[in-house]
Amino acid sequence: MSRKPSFANLRDRSAAAAPAPAPAPAKVTAPPPTTETEAKGPASRQGRKQIAGFFTPDMSLAMHMLARRQDRSLQALMAEAFNDVLRKYGESPIGD
């Protein structure tokens, strides 16, 4: 019976079995952004904040399939859902 590979198994291997490490590449730095827009990300994200969550694979699949069938983005469906929750609890919907 073979054991499932894990990071612990890799760590425990002897150094003799590992090839010699390659020399570190020279550090390359990206040029500084040339405009304010580039410094803050894509224009579509200007003035917005990320909201994220962890869901089951089934929920993820269902939401992605619904978005595809509705020809809408997952973000648009999430905004609709959040607005529905706000209405449910007596708050004003915000929009997209």
Coordinates of C-alpha atoms in Angstrom, one line a residue:
M1 CA 0.0 0.0 0.0
S2 CA 1.5 3.3 -1.0
R3 CA 1.3 6.4 1.2
K4 CA -0.3 9.6 0.0
P5 CA 2.4 12.2 -0.8
S6 CA 2.6 15.1 1.5
F7 CA 4.8 18.1 2.1
A8 CA 6.1 16.4 5.3
N9 CA 7.3 13.5 3.2
L10 CA 9.1 15.9 0.9
R11 CA 10.7 17.7 3.8
D12 CA 12.0 14.5 5.3
R13 CA 13.9 13.4 2.2
S14 CA 17.6 13.6 2.5
A15 CA 19.4 16.5 1.1
A16 CA 21.6 14.1 -0.9
A17 CA 18.7 13.1 -3.0
A18 CA 17.9 16.7 -3.9
P19 CA 19.7 18.4 -6.8
A20 CA 21.9 21.4 -5.9
P21 CA 19.9 24.6 -5.8
A22 CA 20.2 26.9 -8.8
P23 CA 21.7 30.2 -8.2
A24 CA 19.2 32.9 -7.4
P25 CA 18.2 35.0 -10.4
A26 CA 19.0 38.7 -10.4
K27 CA 16.2 40.7 -8.7
V28 CA 14.1 42.4 -11.3
T29 CA 12.0 45.3 -10.3
A30 CA 9.0 46.5 -12.2
P31 CA 9.1 50.1 -13.4
P32 CA 7.0 52.4 -11.4
P33 CA 3.4 53.1 -12.6
T34 CA 3.3 56.0 -15.1
T35 CA -0.2 57.1 -14.3
E36 CA -2.5 57.2 -11.2
T37 CA -4.8 54.7 -12.8
E38 CA -2.1 52.1 -13.2
A39 CA -1.0 52.6 -9.6
K40 CA -4.5 51.7 -8.3
G41 CA -5.4 48.9 -10.7
P42 CA -7.7 48.6 -13.7
A43 CA -10.3 51.4 -14.3
S44 CA -13.1 48.9 -13.7
R45 CA -12.0 48.6 -10.0
Q46 CA -11.6 52.3 -9.3
G47 CA -13.6 53.3 -6.3
R48 CA -14.6 49.8 -5.5
K49 CA -13.8 47.4 -2.6
Q50 CA -13.6 43.6 -2.8
I51 CA -16.0 41.4 -0.8
A52 CA -15.2 37.7 -0.7
G53 CA -16.4 34.5 0.9
F54 CA -15.7 30.8 0.9
F55 CA -18.5 28.6 -0.4
T56 CA -19.0 24.9 -1.2
P57 CA -18.0 23.7 -4.6
D58 CA -21.7 23.0 -5.3
M59 CA -22.6 26.6 -4.6
S60 CA -19.8 27.9 -6.7
L61 CA -20.8 25.7 -9.6
A62 CA -24.5 26.6 -9.3
M63 CA -23.7 30.4 -9.3
H64 CA -21.2 30.2 -12.2
M65 CA -23.8 28.1 -14.2
L66 CA -26.6 30.6 -13.4
A67 CA -24.4 33.5 -14.4
R68 CA -23.5 31.8 -17.7
R69 CA -27.2 31.0 -18.5
Q70 CA -28.2 34.6 -17.7
D71 CA -25.4 36.0 -19.7
R72 CA -24.3 38.0 -16.7
S73 CA -21.2 38.2 -14.6
L74 CA -20.9 36.5 -11.3
Q75 CA -20.2 39.9 -9.8
A76 CA -23.5 41.2 -11.2
L77 CA -25.4 38.3 -9.6
M78 CA -23.7 38.8 -6.3
A79 CA -24.6 42.5 -6.4
E80 CA -28.2 41.6 -7.0
A81 CA -28.2 39.1 -4.1
F82 CA -26.6 41.6 -1.8
N83 CA -29.2 44.2 -2.7
D84 CA -32.0 41.6 -2.0
V85 CA -30.5 41.0 1.4
L86 CA -30.4 44.7 2.1
R87 CA -34.1 45.0 1.2
K88 CA -35.0 42.0 3.3
Y89 CA -33.5 43.7 6.4
G90 CA -35.1 47.1 5.7
E91 CA -32.0 48.8 4.2
S92 CA -31.8 50.7 0.9
P93 CA -30.3 48.8 -2.0
I94 CA -27.0 50.3 -3.1
G95 CA -26.8 49.3 -6.8
D96 CA -24.0 47.6 -8.6

